Short mmCIF file of C-alpha atoms in Angstrom, two decimals:
data_model
loop_
_atom_site.label_atom_id
_atom_site.label_comp_id
_atom_site.label_asym_id
_atom_site.label_seq_id
_atom_site.Cartn_x
_atom_site.Cartn_y
_atom_site.Cartn_z
CA MET R 11 -25.66 -2.45 4.83
CA ARG R 12 -26.04 -4.60 7.92
CA LYS R 13 -27.76 -3.25 11.03
CA ILE R 14 -24.54 -3.48 13.06
CA GLU R 15 -22.76 -1.34 10.45
CA GLN R 16 -25.54 1.25 10.53
CA GLN R 17 -25.32 1.41 14.34
CA LEU R 18 -21.55 1.83 14.13
CA LEU R 19 -22.00 4.79 11.77
CA VAL R 20 -24.55 6.46 14.07
CA LEU R 21 -21.93 6.40 16.83
CA VAL R 22 -19.13 7.51 14.49
CA ARG R 23 -21.08 10.55 13.28
CA ALA R 24 -21.91 11.51 16.86
CA ALA R 25 -18.29 11.08 18.02
CA MET R 26 -17.09 13.29 15.14
CA ASN R 27 -19.24 16.08 16.55
CA GLY R 28 -18.54 15.42 20.23
CA ARG R 29 -22.16 14.36 20.78
CA LYS R 30 -23.66 11.55 22.90
CA VAL R 31 -26.00 8.94 21.42
CA GLU R 32 -29.00 7.66 23.33
CA GLU R 33 -30.95 4.40 23.09
CA SER R 34 -33.65 5.66 20.71
CA GLU R 35 -31.04 6.29 17.99
CA LEU R 36 -29.70 2.73 17.97
CA GLY R 37 -32.51 0.34 18.92
CA ASN R 38 -31.50 -3.12 20.10
CA VAL R 39 -27.74 -3.56 20.12
CA ASP R 40 -25.52 -6.64 20.18
CA TRP R 41 -22.76 -4.87 22.08
CA GLU R 42 -20.11 -7.54 21.63
CA ALA R 43 -20.72 -7.66 17.86
CA LEU R 44 -20.60 -3.87 17.73
CA ARG R 45 -17.34 -3.84 19.68
CA GLN R 46 -15.80 -6.32 17.23
CA GLU R 47 -16.94 -4.15 14.31
CA ALA R 48 -15.41 -1.07 15.95
CA LYS R 49 -12.20 -2.99 16.66
CA ALA R 50 -11.86 -3.94 13.00
CA GLN R 51 -12.03 -0.22 12.13
CA GLU R 52 -9.73 0.77 15.06
CA LEU R 53 -12.54 2.95 16.43
CA THR R 54 -13.37 1.28 19.75
CA GLY R 55 -12.33 4.15 22.03
CA PHE R 56 -13.48 6.76 19.56
CA ILE R 57 -17.09 5.58 19.41
CA TYR R 58 -17.19 4.76 23.14
CA SER R 59 -16.90 8.52 23.63
CA ALA R 60 -20.30 8.86 21.91
CA ILE R 61 -22.18 6.33 24.06
CA GLY R 62 -24.59 8.19 26.33
CA GLU R 63 -25.16 7.41 30.00
CA GLU R 64 -28.59 5.90 29.36
CA LEU R 65 -27.05 3.41 26.94
CA LYS R 66 -24.19 2.60 29.32
CA ARG R 67 -26.66 1.69 32.06
CA LYS R 68 -28.34 -0.81 29.73
CA MET R 69 -25.12 -2.36 28.41
CA PRO R 70 -24.14 -5.78 29.79
CA ARG R 71 -21.62 -5.14 32.56
CA ALA R 72 -18.94 -7.32 30.93
CA SER R 73 -19.25 -5.42 27.63
CA LEU R 74 -19.15 -2.04 29.36
CA GLU R 75 -15.97 -2.99 31.23
CA LYS R 76 -14.31 -4.15 27.99
CA TRP R 77 -15.17 -0.87 26.25
CA LYS R 78 -13.84 1.14 29.20
CA ARG R 79 -10.58 -0.81 29.38
CA VAL R 80 -9.92 -0.51 25.65
CA THR R 81 -10.73 3.21 25.66
CA ILE R 82 -8.40 3.94 28.59
CA LYS R 83 -5.68 1.75 27.08
CA THR R 84 -6.06 3.48 23.70
CA ALA R 85 -5.73 6.94 25.25
CA MET R 86 -2.70 5.93 27.34
CA LYS R 87 -0.91 4.43 24.32
CA GLN R 88 -1.58 7.51 22.22
CA PHE R 89 -0.41 9.87 24.99
CA LYS R 90 2.84 7.88 25.20
CA HIS R 91 3.21 7.85 21.43
CA MET R 92 2.65 11.60 21.09
CA GLY R 93 5.07 12.25 23.95
CA GLN R 94 7.77 10.42 22.01
CA ILE R 95 6.82 12.19 18.77
CA GLU R 96 7.14 15.54 20.56
CA TYR R 97 10.54 14.47 21.90
CA LEU R 98 11.82 13.44 18.44
CA ILE R 99 10.61 16.69 16.88
CA GLY R 100 12.58 18.58 19.52
CA LYS R 101 15.74 16.55 18.91
CA LEU R 102 15.51 16.95 15.12
CA GLU R 103 14.85 20.67 15.43
CA GLN R 104 17.93 21.02 17.67
CA LYS R 105 19.98 19.54 14.83
CA GLY R 106 18.53 22.09 12.42
CA ILE R 107 16.66 19.41 10.47
CA GLU R 108 13.48 20.67 8.83
CA LEU R 109 10.58 18.25 8.74
CA ILE R 110 6.86 18.15 8.04
CA ALA R 111 4.60 16.16 10.37
CA LEU R 112 2.15 14.02 8.41
CA LYS R 113 -1.19 12.26 8.73
CA GLY R 114 -2.40 11.36 12.22
CA ILE R 115 0.20 13.46 14.06
CA VAL R 116 -1.56 16.57 12.73
CA ILE R 117 -5.07 15.34 11.85
CA ARG R 118 -5.71 14.07 15.40
CA ASN R 119 -6.03 17.70 16.52
CA LEU R 120 -9.21 18.00 14.42
CA TYR R 121 -10.89 15.29 16.52
CA PRO R 122 -13.04 16.25 19.54
CA LYS R 123 -10.88 13.88 21.63
CA PRO R 124 -7.47 13.73 19.89
CA GLU R 125 -6.20 10.95 22.17
CA LEU R 126 -8.84 8.59 20.72
CA ARG R 127 -7.64 8.99 17.12
CA THR R 128 -5.42 5.90 16.97
CA MET R 129 -2.04 5.77 15.26
CA SER R 130 0.20 2.75 14.75
CA ASP R 131 3.25 4.87 13.89
CA GLY R 132 4.39 8.43 13.24
CA ASP R 133 5.08 9.84 9.77
CA PHE R 134 7.32 12.71 8.73
CA LEU R 135 8.45 14.20 5.45
CA ILE R 136 12.14 15.10 5.33
CA GLN R 137 14.42 16.35 2.60
CA GLN R 138 16.72 13.92 0.80
CA LYS R 139 19.80 15.86 1.91
CA ASP R 140 18.90 15.30 5.58
CA GLN R 141 18.25 11.57 5.33
CA GLN R 142 21.63 10.44 6.70
CA ARG R 143 21.52 12.89 9.61
CA VAL R 144 18.00 11.78 10.52
CA HIS R 145 19.12 8.15 10.32
CA GLY R 146 22.06 8.81 12.63
CA LEU R 147 19.92 10.61 15.21
CA LEU R 148 17.30 7.85 15.27
CA ILE R 149 19.96 5.18 15.70
CA GLU R 150 21.35 7.18 18.64
CA GLU R 151 17.85 7.24 20.14
CA GLY R 152 17.56 3.45 20.03
CA TYR R 153 15.66 3.05 16.76
CA MET R 154 16.56 0.48 14.13
CA ALA R 155 15.82 0.67 10.40
CA GLU R 156 13.21 -2.01 9.81
CA GLU R 157 12.08 -1.44 6.23
CA GLU R 158 13.34 0.69 3.36
CA THR R 159 11.24 1.46 0.29
CA PRO R 160 11.45 4.15 -2.41
CA LEU R 161 8.78 5.99 -0.37
CA HIS R 162 10.18 5.86 3.17
CA ILE R 163 12.41 4.25 5.76
CA ARG R 164 10.55 2.70 8.68
CA TYR R 165 12.29 2.67 12.07
CA LYS R 166 11.22 0.50 14.99
CA HIS R 167 11.95 0.83 18.71
CA VAL R 168 11.56 -1.66 21.55
CA GLN R 169 9.61 0.83 23.70
CA TYR R 170 7.83 3.11 21.26
CA LYS R 171 5.72 2.90 18.12
CA PRO R 172 7.61 2.97 14.81
CA VAL R 173 8.31 6.16 12.87
CA GLU R 174 8.45 6.49 9.09
CA MET R 175 10.68 9.04 7.41
CA HIS R 176 9.44 9.92 3.93
CA THR R 177 11.46 11.71 1.28
CA THR R 178 8.49 11.77 -1.11
CA LEU R 179 4.70 11.47 -0.86
CA ARG R 180 4.24 9.94 -4.31
CA HIS R 181 4.12 6.16 -4.51
CA GLY R 182 6.34 5.67 -7.57
CA GLU R 183 4.99 2.25 -8.46
CA ILE R 184 1.31 3.20 -8.38
CA PHE R 185 1.67 6.74 -9.70
CA GLU R 186 4.70 6.11 -11.86
CA GLU R 187 3.56 8.33 -14.73
CA ILE R 188 2.99 11.37 -12.53
CA SER R 189 5.54 14.18 -12.64
CA TRP R 190 5.06 16.15 -9.41
CA ASP R 191 7.16 18.96 -8.02
CA GLU R 192 7.09 18.49 -4.24
CA LYS R 193 8.93 21.73 -3.51
CA SER R 194 5.55 23.47 -3.17
CA LEU R 195 4.76 21.22 -0.19
CA TRP R 196 7.52 22.92 1.74
CA ALA R 197 6.66 26.40 0.45
CA ASP R 198 3.00 26.05 1.48
CA ALA R 199 3.62 24.30 4.82
CA ILE R 200 2.22 25.89 7.97
CA ASN R 201 3.41 25.93 11.58
CA VAL R 202 1.58 23.80 14.15
CA HIS R 203 2.31 22.82 17.74
CA ILE R 204 2.81 19.25 18.89
CA GLY R 205 2.83 19.64 22.63
CA LYS R 206 5.42 22.32 23.35
CA GLU R 207 7.27 21.80 20.08
CA LYS R 208 6.64 23.76 16.90
CA VAL R 209 6.78 21.83 13.62
CA LEU R 210 5.65 22.20 10.02
CA SER R 211 2.45 20.61 8.73
CA LEU R 212 1.20 20.36 5.18
CA GLY R 213 -0.95 23.33 4.24
CA PRO R 214 -4.74 22.67 4.20
CA THR R 215 -4.87 21.97 0.44
CA ASP R 216 -1.90 19.59 0.52
CA LEU R 217 -3.15 17.96 3.72
CA LEU R 218 -6.43 17.04 2.04
CA PHE R 219 -4.78 15.99 -1.22
CA HIS R 220 -2.23 13.80 0.56
CA GLY R 221 -5.03 12.23 2.62
CA CYS R 222 -6.85 11.33 -0.59
CA THR R 223 -3.80 9.99 -2.46
CA HIS R 224 -2.83 8.01 0.64
CA ILE R 225 -6.26 6.35 0.60
CA ALA R 226 -5.90 5.66 -3.13
CA THR R 227 -2.55 4.00 -2.47
CA HIS R 228 -4.02 1.91 0.36
CA LEU R 229 -6.96 0.92 -1.80
CA VAL R 230 -4.64 -0.39 -4.51
CA VAL R 231 -2.18 -2.09 -2.16
CA SER R 232 -4.46 -3.42 0.59
CA GLY R 233 -7.52 -1.48 1.68
CA PHE R 234 -8.75 1.30 3.94
CA GLY R 235 -11.40 1.80 6.57
CA ILE R 236 -13.79 4.28 8.14
CA ARG R 237 -11.06 6.01 10.15
CA GLN R 238 -9.47 7.29 6.93
CA LEU R 239 -12.86 8.59 5.79
CA ILE R 240 -13.26 10.44 9.09
CA ASP R 241 -9.89 12.12 8.47
CA ILE R 242 -11.03 13.34 5.03
CA ALA R 243 -14.36 14.53 6.43
CA LEU R 244 -12.76 16.49 9.29
CA ILE R 245 -10.08 18.09 7.07
CA SER R 246 -12.73 19.14 4.53
CA LYS R 247 -14.99 20.53 7.23
CA HIS R 248 -12.34 22.27 9.34
CA TYR R 249 -10.38 23.82 6.47
CA LYS R 250 -13.23 24.37 4.02
CA ALA R 251 -12.52 28.11 3.66
CA GLN R 252 -8.72 27.74 3.54
CA ILE R 253 -8.49 24.97 0.93
CA ASP R 254 -7.50 26.20 -2.52
CA TRP R 255 -10.07 24.13 -4.37
CA GLU R 256 -8.82 25.25 -7.78
CA LYS R 257 -5.33 23.94 -6.99
CA PHE R 258 -6.81 20.78 -5.46
CA VAL R 259 -8.86 20.00 -8.59
CA GLN R 260 -5.88 20.76 -10.82
CA GLU R 261 -3.77 18.19 -8.93
CA VAL R 262 -6.58 15.65 -9.01
CA ARG R 263 -6.64 15.96 -12.80
CA GLN R 264 -2.85 15.86 -13.02
CA TRP R 265 -2.84 12.58 -11.07
CA LYS R 266 -5.81 11.28 -13.12
CA LEU R 267 -7.82 10.64 -9.97
CA GLU R 268 -11.14 12.20 -11.02
CA GLN R 269 -13.16 8.98 -10.80
CA PHE R 270 -11.58 7.99 -7.52
CA LEU R 271 -12.08 11.39 -5.85
CA VAL R 272 -15.68 11.80 -6.97
CA ASN R 273 -16.59 8.39 -5.58
CA LEU R 274 -14.50 8.80 -2.43
CA PHE R 275 -16.32 12.00 -1.48
CA TYR R 276 -19.65 10.41 -2.40
CA VAL R 277 -18.92 7.55 0.05
CA VAL R 278 -17.86 10.06 2.73
CA HIS R 279 -21.18 11.82 2.14
CA LEU R 280 -23.21 8.59 2.34
CA LEU R 281 -21.54 7.21 5.47
CA LEU R 282 -20.65 10.35 7.43
CA GLU R 283 -23.27 12.78 6.11
CA ILE R 284 -20.67 15.37 5.09
CA GLU R 285 -21.56 17.79 2.30
CA ILE R 286 -19.72 17.18 -0.98
CA PRO R 287 -17.78 20.30 -2.05
CA ILE R 288 -19.20 21.73 -5.27
CA GLN R 289 -15.74 21.63 -6.84
CA ILE R 290 -15.70 17.84 -6.40
CA GLU R 291 -19.19 17.50 -7.89
CA GLU R 292 -17.98 19.39 -10.96
CA LEU R 293 -15.37 16.70 -11.59
CA GLY R 294 -18.11 14.28 -12.59
CA LYS R 295 -20.89 12.02 -11.35
CA ALA R 296 -20.38 9.30 -8.79
CA ASN R 297 -20.76 5.71 -9.92
CA LYS R 298 -23.22 4.10 -7.49
CA LYS R 299 -21.93 0.63 -8.31
CA ALA R 300 -18.37 1.71 -7.47
CA ALA R 301 -19.54 3.40 -4.27
CA LYS R 302 -21.32 0.23 -3.14
CA LEU R 303 -18.25 -1.90 -3.86
CA MET R 304 -16.09 0.56 -1.93
CA ILE R 305 -18.42 0.48 1.08
CA ASP R 306 -18.56 -3.34 0.98
CA LEU R 307 -14.77 -3.57 1.00
CA ILE R 308 -14.43 -0.99 3.79
CA PHE R 309 -16.57 -3.11 6.10
CA GLU R 310 -15.15 -6.44 4.91
CA GLY R 311 -11.54 -5.38 5.26
CA GLY R 312 -11.34 -3.04 8.23
CA THR R 313 -8.83 -0.21 8.65
CA ARG R 314 -6.02 -1.63 6.50
CA GLY R 315 -7.90 -4.20 4.48
CA LYS R 316 -6.51 -7.03 6.60
CA ARG R 317 -9.44 -7.89 8.84
CA ASN R 318 -9.01 -11.55 7.93
CA LEU R 319 -6.86 -13.66 5.64
CA LYS R 320 -9.54 -13.89 2.96
CA VAL R 321 -9.60 -10.12 2.52
CA ALA R 322 -5.84 -9.63 2.96
CA LEU R 323 -4.93 -12.14 0.25
CA SER R 324 -7.77 -11.01 -2.00
CA HIS R 325 -6.40 -7.47 -2.05
CA GLY R 326 -2.99 -8.75 -3.11
CA ILE R 327 -4.37 -10.89 -5.89
CA ALA R 328 -6.66 -8.14 -7.15
CA ARG R 329 -3.65 -5.89 -7.56
CA GLU R 330 -2.14 -8.29 -10.08
CA LYS R 331 -2.54 -6.97 -13.63
CA LYS R 332 -4.44 -9.19 -16.00
CA SER R 333 -2.40 -11.78 -17.82
CA LYS R 334 -2.23 -11.40 -21.58
CA ALA R 335 -2.67 -15.12 -21.84
CA THR R 336 -5.73 -15.58 -19.67
CA GLY R 337 -6.98 -12.14 -18.64
CA SER R 338 -8.64 -13.96 -15.76
CA THR R 339 -8.92 -13.77 -12.02
CA ASN R 340 -7.55 -17.33 -11.86
CA GLY R 341 -4.44 -16.13 -13.68
CA SER R 342 -4.03 -13.39 -11.08
CA PHE R 343 -4.41 -15.99 -8.33
CA ILE R 344 -1.62 -18.16 -9.76
CA ARG R 345 0.72 -15.20 -10.24
CA PHE R 346 0.04 -14.02 -6.69
CA ILE R 347 0.71 -17.39 -5.06
CA PHE R 348 3.72 -18.13 -7.31
CA PRO R 349 5.16 -14.72 -8.31
CA LYS R 350 8.38 -14.11 -10.22
CA ALA R 351 11.38 -13.28 -8.05
CA SER R 352 11.54 -9.79 -9.57
CA SER R 353 8.05 -8.93 -8.28
CA LEU R 354 8.74 -9.96 -4.66
CA SER R 355 9.33 -7.30 -2.00
CA HIS R 356 12.71 -6.50 -0.43
CA GLN R 357 12.38 -9.08 2.36
CA TYR R 358 12.70 -11.86 -0.24
CA ASN R 359 15.88 -10.50 -1.86
CA TYR R 360 17.56 -13.87 -1.31
CA ALA R 361 15.27 -15.32 -4.01
CA LYS R 362 16.33 -12.58 -6.43
CA LYS R 363 19.99 -13.22 -5.73
CA TYR R 364 19.70 -17.01 -5.74
CA PRO R 365 16.85 -18.09 -8.10
CA ILE R 366 17.03 -21.65 -6.78
CA CYS R 367 15.56 -20.30 -3.51
CA LEU R 368 12.37 -19.01 -5.19
CA PRO R 369 10.18 -21.95 -3.98
CA ILE R 370 11.41 -21.26 -0.43
CA ALA R 371 10.37 -17.62 -0.80
CA TRP R 372 6.88 -18.68 -1.96
CA VAL R 373 6.42 -20.74 1.22
CA HIS R 374 8.01 -18.02 3.40
CA ARG R 375 5.63 -15.42 1.95
CA LEU R 376 2.50 -17.50 2.44
CA LEU R 377 3.35 -18.57 5.99
CA PHE R 378 4.86 -15.37 7.34
CA GLY R 379 3.80 -12.70 4.86
CA GLU R 380 0.22 -12.41 3.63
CA GLY R 381 -0.56 -15.81 5.21
CA HIS R 382 0.94 -14.86 8.58
CA LYS R 383 0.48 -17.22 11.51
CA THR R 384 -1.84 -14.70 13.19
CA TYR R 385 -4.49 -15.93 10.76
CA GLN R 386 -6.14 -19.19 11.82
CA LEU R 387 -6.04 -22.30 9.63
CA GLN R 388 -9.82 -22.02 9.25
CA GLU R 389 -9.38 -18.55 7.71
CA GLN R 390 -6.85 -19.94 5.23
CA TRP R 391 -9.38 -22.53 4.06
CA THR R 392 -12.09 -19.86 3.91
CA PHE R 393 -9.92 -17.87 1.53
CA ILE R 394 -9.26 -20.88 -0.69
CA ILE R 395 -12.99 -21.65 -0.89
CA THR R 396 -14.62 -18.21 -1.06
CA GLY R 397 -11.85 -15.63 -1.42
CA MET R 398 -12.09 -15.22 -5.17
CA SER R 399 -15.44 -13.43 -4.88
CA THR R 400 -13.68 -10.66 -2.93
CA VAL R 401 -10.93 -10.62 -5.56
CA GLY R 402 -13.58 -10.04 -8.21
CA LYS R 403 -15.09 -7.15 -6.26
CA LYS R 404 -11.71 -5.50 -5.76
CA LYS R 405 -10.64 -5.82 -9.39
CA LYS R 406 -13.96 -4.44 -10.57
CA LEU R 407 -13.70 -1.48 -8.17
CA LEU R 408 -10.15 -0.62 -9.24
CA THR R 409 -11.27 -0.72 -12.88
CA LEU R 410 -14.30 1.51 -12.25
CA LEU R 411 -12.12 4.01 -10.36
CA LYS R 412 -9.43 3.87 -13.07
CA LEU R 413 -6.82 2.83 -10.54
CA GLN R 414 -5.76 -0.24 -12.52
#
């Protein structure tokens, strides 16, 4: 692990406990490099809260001002976001629509400074029977359906962050063999307050399990970062006595996630110094090679595994199943760059309807999908030259964790 990554973790662990870090704990710091590392993990404001006054006095003035601005901006954006979330909860409740607040909306309250736990959207679980009513209300409030998947419908707004309305928490493509009765999620839900509004949250056991399966999904599809590990650490610590560990382990086995969970908690322990629950240890031994690969990818990829084009494309290629003909990473590369129309996402439906348009979809996907214009040309060449090493790491990790 690089020195800058170690320094980032010192600040993260302190911020998790509401503690200030002083100079002796960090040594010499390249503040701009550290800020970039924090930015990649969406933790800039969060770790700024752990920088002690002695350190602030020794920071270059320009760096200190950047940290301050980002921290204030982060808090203001999150206050605005949560204000809108509170408003929507109230409107939905008025209509008699039952919903469960998910992920950051609830988990942020476990943070010493909730406003510094960043969110890019707001997630809710609703019942299938209420989907049309929810859709109608959101349209009335100025939202527009942006993306529909078997997992959720994502709504965007010109003034506010998007919201995602889920009717299930199981990713059918990744966990297609799992039969899971989600009625218990509603039965075990607990009441929480979001501002002045009361709403349901997943119970402690389901909150932790969903956090873990959400990370597993992100790992397969793209990647995840330190922020997601902090969530798991804080849930485990805060609800340690309330979590039904027997039920948790039973669901882990049902979903065949033993290897993933053992190594996930081992990585949380290594990076955040959180004790591993004995029930997790009883699932099996951590694989140190898998843990190292996971840590490497966390720092390489950032919060969503899209820190740069090399990592973003590598995750997509690694997800490709091995070809019967070649069984090689090169085969995965070819299938990723030139996929069949049937394997393309919904935004390329025109290629499914009109097969002659498939080459257009390939170019569209590379330029405006995984190869989006926000990535520089230099990054695209970097991927072509060195990206396959990251693909190899990812494929190996998914195999070791039995996620592929």
